[in-house]
Short mmCIF file of C-alpha atoms in Angstrom, two decimals:
data_model
loop_
_atom_site.label_atom_id
_atom_site.label_comp_id
_atom_site.label_asym_id
_atom_site.label_seq_id
_atom_site.Cartn_x
_atom_site.Cartn_y
_atom_site.Cartn_z
CA MET A 1 -17.23 -39.59 -14.91
CA ILE A 2 -19.89 -36.67 -12.99
CA GLU A 3 -17.10 -36.90 -10.15
CA LEU A 4 -14.62 -35.95 -12.53
CA GLU A 5 -16.70 -33.56 -13.57
CA LYS A 6 -17.64 -32.13 -10.41
CA LYS A 7 -13.67 -32.02 -9.29
CA ILE A 8 -12.83 -30.37 -12.36
CA THR A 9 -16.04 -27.35 -11.16
CA TYR A 10 -14.14 -27.26 -7.88
CA GLN A 11 -10.84 -26.39 -9.37
CA GLU A 12 -12.21 -23.73 -11.33
CA ASP A 13 -13.82 -21.88 -8.76
CA THR A 14 -11.33 -22.91 -6.33
CA ILE A 15 -8.52 -21.38 -9.07
CA GLU A 16 -10.81 -18.32 -9.63
CA SER A 17 -11.31 -17.58 -6.20
CA LEU A 18 -7.48 -17.60 -6.17
CA HIS A 19 -6.80 -15.09 -9.02
CA GLN A 20 -9.24 -12.48 -7.40
CA THR A 21 -7.40 -12.86 -3.86
CA ILE A 22 -4.18 -12.11 -5.81
CA LEU A 23 -5.56 -9.22 -7.87
CA GLU A 24 -6.44 -7.60 -4.60
CA ALA A 25 -3.48 -8.31 -3.16
CA HIS A 26 -1.08 -6.86 -5.96
CA HIS A 27 -3.51 -3.56 -5.93
CA LEU A 28 -3.22 -3.40 -1.50
CA ILE A 29 0.66 -3.69 -2.92
CA SER A 30 0.63 -0.93 -5.61
CA ARG A 31 -1.45 1.37 -3.16
CA LEU A 32 0.48 0.97 -0.23
CA GLU A 33 4.43 1.28 -2.31
CA ALA A 34 2.61 4.60 -3.24
CA ARG A 35 1.62 5.95 0.31
CA ILE A 36 5.31 4.61 1.46
CA LYS A 37 7.01 6.80 -1.47
CA MET A 38 5.32 9.61 -0.70
CA LEU A 39 6.12 9.28 2.89
CA GLU A 40 9.65 9.19 1.65
CA ASP A 41 9.30 12.41 -0.50
CA LYS A 42 8.36 14.33 2.28
CA VAL A 43 10.66 12.67 5.28
CA ASN A 44 13.74 13.30 2.69
CA ALA A 45 12.30 16.77 1.49
CA GLY A 46 13.64 18.15 5.13
CA PRO A 47 12.57 19.30 8.68
CA VAL A 48 8.79 20.34 8.64
CA VAL A 49 9.91 22.07 11.95
CA LYS A 50 12.49 24.96 11.99
CA LYS A 51 15.36 24.71 14.41
CA ILE A 52 15.01 27.20 17.32
CA GLU A 53 18.20 28.92 15.85
CA ASP A 54 16.09 29.86 12.85
CA GLU A 55 13.20 31.01 14.71
CA THR A 56 12.79 34.30 14.59
CA PRO A 57 12.25 35.81 18.52
CA PRO A 58 8.91 37.10 19.66
CA PRO A 59 8.22 40.74 19.85
CA HIS A 60 8.43 41.15 23.40
CA TYR A 61 11.91 40.45 23.60
#
């Protein structure tokens, strides 16, 4: 009987540890998804640098 109680306690601890690991992974995945979305929005917003043809020439020309 004591041996069964030890096994149950060990399994409960293992389950709790796995649960915490899953929660941490879920939070990390959520943060990474948000960062990917932000990067996609930046990429889809258009070029950051203008084309050379669109630049105004410097004043010495």
